[in-house]
PDB file of C-alpha atoms in Angstrom:
ATOM      1  CA  HIS X 182      66.421 164.994-101.947  1.00 82.00           C
ATOM      2  CA  MET X 183      69.657 164.466-103.857  1.00 89.00           C
ATOM      3  CA  ASN X 184      69.280 167.611-105.927  1.00 92.00           C
ATOM      4  CA  ILE X 185      68.994 169.618-102.700  1.00 93.00           C
ATOM      5  CA  ILE X 186      71.843 167.863-101.086  1.00 92.00           C
ATOM      6  CA  LEU X 187      74.132 168.324-104.144  1.00 93.00           C
ATOM      7  CA  TRP X 188      73.090 172.025-104.502  1.00 94.00           C
ATOM      8  CA  LEU X 189      73.791 172.765-100.848  1.00 93.00           C
ATOM      9  CA  TYR X 190      77.108 170.974-100.979  1.00 93.00           C
ATOM     10  CA  GLU X 191      78.018 172.891-104.154  1.00 94.00           C
ATOM     11  CA  LEU X 192      77.201 176.167-102.409  1.00 95.00           C
ATOM     12  CA  LYS X 193      79.283 175.226 -99.322  1.00 95.00           C
ATOM     13  CA  PRO X 194      81.630 172.347-100.137  1.00 93.00           C
ATOM     14  CA  ASN X 195      83.238 172.496 -96.699  1.00 93.00           C
ATOM     15  CA  ILE X 196      80.099 171.313 -94.978  1.00 91.00           C
ATOM     16  CA  PRO X 197      81.325 168.517 -92.548  1.00 92.00           C
ATOM     17  CA  VAL X 198      79.749 165.280 -93.799  1.00 93.00           C
ATOM     18  CA  GLY X 199      79.657 162.646 -91.144  1.00 94.00           C
ATOM     19  CA  LEU X 200      77.904 159.832 -89.347  1.00 95.00           C
ATOM     20  CA  PHE X 201      74.908 161.940 -88.410  1.00 95.00           C
ATOM     21  CA  HIS X 202      74.127 162.425 -92.068  1.00 95.00           C
ATOM     22  CA  LEU X 203      74.781 158.814 -92.957  1.00 97.00           C
ATOM     23  CA  ASP X 204      72.564 157.559 -90.103  1.00 96.00           C
ATOM     24  CA  HIS X 205      69.766 159.827 -91.073  1.00 96.00           C
ATOM     25  CA  ALA X 206      69.842 158.928 -94.768  1.00 97.00           C
ATOM     26  CA  CYS X 207      69.887 155.205 -93.849  1.00 97.00           C
ATOM     27  CA  ARG X 208      67.123 155.548 -91.307  1.00 94.00           C
ATOM     28  CA  ALA X 209      64.955 157.400 -93.888  1.00 95.00           C
ATOM     29  CA  GLY X 210      65.746 154.759 -96.557  1.00 96.00           C
ATOM     30  CA  HIS X 211      67.414 157.310 -98.851  1.00 97.00           C
ATOM     31  CA  LEU X 212      70.063 155.009-100.310  1.00 98.00           C
ATOM     32  CA  PRO X 213      71.391 157.528-102.988  1.00 97.00           C
ATOM     33  CA  ALA X 214      71.903 160.039-100.145  1.00 97.00           C
ATOM     34  CA  ALA X 215      73.648 157.445 -97.926  1.00 97.00           C
ATOM     35  CA  GLN X 216      75.917 156.315-100.845  1.00 98.00           C
ATOM     36  CA  TRP X 217      76.796 159.971-101.550  1.00 96.00           C
ATOM     37  CA  VAL X 218      77.640 160.688 -97.899  1.00 97.00           C
ATOM     38  CA  TYR X 219      79.863 157.572 -97.774  1.00 97.00           C
ATOM     39  CA  SER X 220      81.496 158.595-100.986  1.00 96.00           C
ATOM     40  CA  ILE X 221      82.425 161.973 -99.511  1.00 95.00           C
ATOM     41  CA  ASN X 222      83.679 160.445 -96.313  1.00 94.00           C
ATOM     42  CA  SER X 223      84.465 156.757 -96.657  1.00 94.00           C
ATOM     43  CA  ASN X 224      86.423 156.698 -93.324  1.00 94.00           C
ATOM     44  CA  LEU X 225      83.073 156.624 -91.419  1.00 95.00           C
ATOM     45  CA  ASP X 226      82.749 153.794 -88.957  1.00 95.00           C
ATOM     46  CA  ILE X 227      79.413 152.340 -90.020  1.00 94.00           C
ATOM     47  CA  SER X 228      79.523 150.013 -86.970  1.00 93.00           C
ATOM     48  CA  VAL X 229      79.523 152.875 -84.437  1.00 92.00           C
ATOM     49  CA  ASP X 230      77.282 152.465 -81.394  1.00 91.00           C
ATOM     50  CA  ASP X 231      76.618 148.737 -81.712  1.00 89.00           C
ATOM     51  CA  GLU X 232      75.755 148.795 -85.387  1.00 92.00           C
ATOM     52  CA  ARG X 233      73.313 151.815 -84.841  1.00 93.00           C
ATOM     53  CA  ILE X 234      73.145 152.688 -88.552  1.00 95.00           C
ATOM     54  CA  ALA X 235      72.142 149.085 -89.727  1.00 94.00           C
ATOM     55  CA  ARG X 236      69.762 148.806 -86.702  1.00 90.00           C
ATOM     56  CA  ASN X 237      68.068 152.025 -87.677  1.00 91.00           C
ATOM     57  CA  ALA X 238      67.811 151.091 -91.370  1.00 94.00           C
ATOM     58  CA  LEU X 239      66.185 147.689 -90.518  1.00 91.00           C
ATOM     59  CA  LYS X 240      64.006 149.126 -87.721  1.00 87.00           C
ATOM     60  CA  HIS X 241      62.410 151.373 -90.288  1.00 90.00           C
ATOM     61  CA  GLY X 242      62.061 148.596 -92.772  1.00 90.00           C
ATOM     62  CA  HIS X 243      64.821 149.674 -95.256  1.00 94.00           C
ATOM     63  CA  LEU X 244      66.237 146.377 -96.191  1.00 95.00           C
ATOM     64  CA  HIS X 245      67.808 147.711 -99.278  1.00 97.00           C
ATOM     65  CA  VAL X 246      69.940 150.056 -97.167  1.00 98.00           C
ATOM     66  CA  ALA X 247      71.018 147.292 -94.813  1.00 96.00           C
ATOM     67  CA  GLN X 248      72.018 145.192 -97.816  1.00 97.00           C
ATOM     68  CA  TRP X 249      74.131 148.048 -99.074  1.00 98.00           C
ATOM     69  CA  LEU X 250      75.767 148.466 -95.605  1.00 97.00           C
ATOM     70  CA  PHE X 251      76.379 144.677 -95.533  1.00 96.00           C
ATOM     71  CA  GLN X 252      78.179 145.043 -98.882  1.00 96.00           C
ATOM     72  CA  LEU X 253      80.416 147.704 -97.455  1.00 96.00           C
ATOM     73  CA  LYS X 254      81.064 145.695 -94.322  1.00 95.00           C
ATOM     74  CA  PRO X 255      80.226 142.012 -94.529  1.00 94.00           C
ATOM     75  CA  ASN X 256      81.135 141.416 -90.827  1.00 92.00           C
ATOM     76  CA  ILE X 257      78.410 143.674 -89.454  1.00 91.00           C
ATOM     77  CA  ASP X 258      77.427 142.180 -86.060  1.00 90.00           C
ATOM     78  CA  PHE X 259      73.708 141.619 -86.368  1.00 85.00           C
ATOM     79  CA  SER X 260      73.712 139.974 -82.953  1.00 84.00           C
ATOM     80  CA  VAL X 261      74.538 143.053 -80.957  1.00 84.00           C
ATOM     81  CA  ARG X 262      72.504 144.128 -77.882  1.00 81.00           C
ATOM     82  CA  GLU X 263      71.083 140.685 -77.395  1.00 78.00           C
ATOM     83  CA  ASN X 264      69.838 140.182 -80.940  1.00 80.00           C
ATOM     84  CA  LYS X 265      68.063 143.509 -80.935  1.00 80.00           C
ATOM     85  CA  ILE X 266      68.113 143.727 -84.680  1.00 83.00           C
ATOM     86  CA  LEU X 267      66.385 140.410 -85.048  1.00 84.00           C
ATOM     87  CA  LYS X 268      63.870 141.188 -82.250  1.00 82.00           C
ATOM     88  CA  GLN X 269      62.969 144.517 -83.831  1.00 80.00           C
ATOM     89  CA  ALA X 270      62.592 142.877 -87.188  1.00 81.00           C
ATOM     90  CA  CYS X 271      60.228 140.248 -85.815  1.00 81.00           C
ATOM     91  CA  ILE X 272      58.314 142.518 -83.532  1.00 76.00           C
ATOM     92  CA  GLY X 273      58.252 145.373 -86.029  1.00 67.00           C
ATOM     93  CA  GLY X 274      60.703 147.890 -84.643  1.00 60.00           C
ATOM     94  CA  TYR X 275      59.046 151.101 -83.596  1.00 52.00           C
ATOM     95  CA  ASN X 276      56.955 151.195 -86.724  1.00 59.00           C
ATOM     96  CA  ASP X 277      54.006 149.186 -87.840  1.00 74.00           C
ATOM     97  CA  LEU X 278      55.829 147.413 -90.616  1.00 81.00           C
ATOM     98  CA  PRO X 279      53.698 145.079 -92.787  1.00 84.00           C
ATOM     99  CA  VAL X 280      54.107 141.445 -91.968  1.00 84.00           C
ATOM    100  CA  GLU X 281      55.613 140.643 -95.423  1.00 88.00           C
ATOM    101  CA  LYS X 282      58.291 143.239 -94.938  1.00 88.00           C
ATOM    102  CA  ARG X 283      59.100 141.982 -91.504  1.00 87.00           C
ATOM    103  CA  ILE X 284      59.309 138.355 -92.727  1.00 90.00           C
ATOM    104  CA  THR X 285      61.562 139.470 -95.653  1.00 93.00           C
ATOM    105  CA  ILE X 286      63.930 141.247 -93.311  1.00 91.00           C
ATOM    106  CA  VAL X 287      64.053 138.294 -90.783  1.00 90.00           C
ATOM    107  CA  SER X 288      64.514 135.864 -93.662  1.00 93.00           C
ATOM    108  CA  TRP X 289      67.444 137.912 -95.021  1.00 94.00           C
ATOM    109  CA  LEU X 290      69.095 138.144 -91.623  1.00 92.00           C
ATOM    110  CA  LEU X 291      68.804 134.420 -91.039  1.00 90.00           C
ATOM    111  CA  GLU X 292      70.091 133.777 -94.511  1.00 93.00           C
ATOM    112  CA  ILE X 293      73.259 135.846 -94.132  1.00 93.00           C
ATOM    113  CA  ARG X 294      73.742 134.959 -90.497  1.00 90.00           C
ATOM    114  CA  PRO X 295      72.347 131.486 -89.863  1.00 88.00           C
ATOM    115  CA  ASP X 296      74.052 131.518 -86.466  1.00 85.00           C
ATOM    116  CA  LEU X 297      71.758 134.261 -85.168  1.00 84.00           C
ATOM    117  CA  ASP X 298      69.896 132.728 -82.211  1.00 84.00           C
ATOM    118  CA  ILE X 299      66.153 133.046 -82.855  1.00 82.00           C
ATOM    119  CA  SER X 300      65.616 131.072 -79.661  1.00 81.00           C
ATOM    120  CA  ALA X 301      67.694 133.290 -77.339  1.00 80.00           C
ATOM    121  CA  ASP X 302      66.429 134.096 -73.931  1.00 79.00           C
ATOM    122  CA  ASP X 303      64.122 131.151 -73.746  1.00 75.00           C
ATOM    123  CA  ASP X 304      62.485 131.848 -77.155  1.00 79.00           C
ATOM    124  CA  TRP X 305      61.685 135.425 -76.100  1.00 79.00           C
ATOM    125  CA  ILE X 306      60.776 136.455 -79.742  1.00 82.00           C
ATOM    126  CA  PHE X 307      58.276 133.603 -80.143  1.00 79.00           C
ATOM    127  CA  ARG X 308      56.732 134.235 -76.703  1.00 80.00           C
ATOM    128  CA  HIS X 309      56.447 137.906 -77.287  1.00 78.00           C
ATOM    129  CA  LEU X 310      54.810 137.414 -80.701  1.00 80.00           C
ATOM    130  CA  CYS X 311      52.182 135.169 -79.139  1.00 78.00           C
ATOM    131  CA  GLY X 312      51.181 137.826 -76.638  1.00 73.00           C
ATOM    132  CA  GLN X 313      51.160 140.883 -78.872  1.00 70.00           C
ATOM    133  CA  TYR X 314      47.959 142.849 -79.406  1.00 59.00           C
ATOM    134  CA  ASN X 315      48.266 142.917 -83.259  1.00 65.00           C
ATOM    135  CA  LEU X 316      47.502 139.248 -83.318  1.00 67.00           C
ATOM    136  CA  ASP X 317      47.023 138.618 -86.990  1.00 75.00           C
ATOM    137  CA  ASP X 318      50.456 139.992 -87.878  1.00 78.00           C
ATOM    138  CA  SER X 319      52.205 138.519 -84.880  1.00 80.00           C
ATOM    139  CA  PHE X 320      50.514 135.098 -85.462  1.00 82.00           C
ATOM    140  CA  ALA X 321      51.735 135.085 -89.082  1.00 86.00           C
ATOM    141  CA  ILE X 322      55.284 135.774 -88.021  1.00 86.00           C
ATOM    142  CA  ALA X 323      55.137 133.295 -85.168  1.00 86.00           C
ATOM    143  CA  ARG X 324      53.885 130.521 -87.560  1.00 88.00           C
ATOM    144  CA  TRP X 325      56.576 131.474 -90.152  1.00 90.00           C
ATOM    145  CA  LEU X 326      59.331 131.372 -87.445  1.00 88.00           C
ATOM    146  CA  LEU X 327      58.164 128.030 -86.245  1.00 88.00           C
ATOM    147  CA  GLU X 328      58.231 126.645 -89.845  1.00 91.00           C
ATOM    148  CA  GLN X 329      61.798 128.001 -90.279  1.00 88.00           C
ATOM    149  CA  ARG X 330      63.074 126.835 -86.927  1.00 86.00           C
ATOM    150  CA  PRO X 331      60.976 123.941 -85.630  1.00 88.00           C
ATOM    151  CA  ALA X 332      63.276 123.623 -82.562  1.00 87.00           C
ATOM    152  CA  ILE X 333      61.685 126.686 -81.007  1.00 86.00           C
ATOM    153  CA  ASN X 334      60.506 125.678 -77.616  1.00 86.00           C
ATOM    154  CA  ILE X 335      56.869 126.765 -77.613  1.00 86.00           C
ATOM    155  CA  SER X 336      56.639 125.683 -74.012  1.00 88.00           C
ATOM    156  CA  ALA X 337      59.444 127.875 -72.684  1.00 86.00           C
ATOM    157  CA  LYS X 338      59.022 129.677 -69.448  1.00 85.00           C
ATOM    158  CA  ASP X 339      56.239 127.482 -68.168  1.00 87.00           C
ATOM    159  CA  GLU X 340      53.981 127.730 -71.316  1.00 87.00           C
ATOM    160  CA  LYS X 341      54.346 131.495 -71.410  1.00 83.00           C
ATOM    161  CA  ALA X 342      53.507 131.777 -75.105  1.00 84.00           C
ATOM    162  CA  PHE X 343      50.135 130.068 -74.402  1.00 84.00           C
ATOM    163  CA  ARG X 344      49.508 132.100 -71.355  1.00 83.00           C
ATOM    164  CA  ALA X 345      50.304 135.272 -73.186  1.00 80.00           C
ATOM    165  CA  ALA X 346      47.923 134.364 -76.053  1.00 80.00           C
ATOM    166  CA  CYS X 347      45.132 133.745 -73.591  1.00 79.00           C
ATOM    167  CA  LYS X 348      45.228 137.356 -72.201  1.00 73.00           C
TER     168      LYS X 348
END
């Protein structure tokens, strides 16, 4: 799309380039377009709306875009909205992201932010994974999480993970 973007901008260089364009480029995984938008307007607040731009990039599986945003702003708050970014990465956002991609994203998040609370809300993520319908994928992620963080309370909320798995 870069050739079209550059052509349109050449035809009309006063097109306002802003957060809307950056968000859509990041959400779509178009890193060159996102980088171009930011180069045109580097005053953009990439943390607007509780880190919406990074959340959207990761929700759609575009780790490379989130890594670029993290380079721009190393203090991105990945714990906003009660760890929504981490929850979406584990559960798969609103897309059916492959397990390997979800694990890669979660692994990166935990690597750069080891203080992210994977056990927040009585181990909600683990309990939710155990009760999901896409059991093979969820089971793989639940097992991986437990290997990474053995302190996860698999008995939280009166054995809810087990009860959810029995549904």
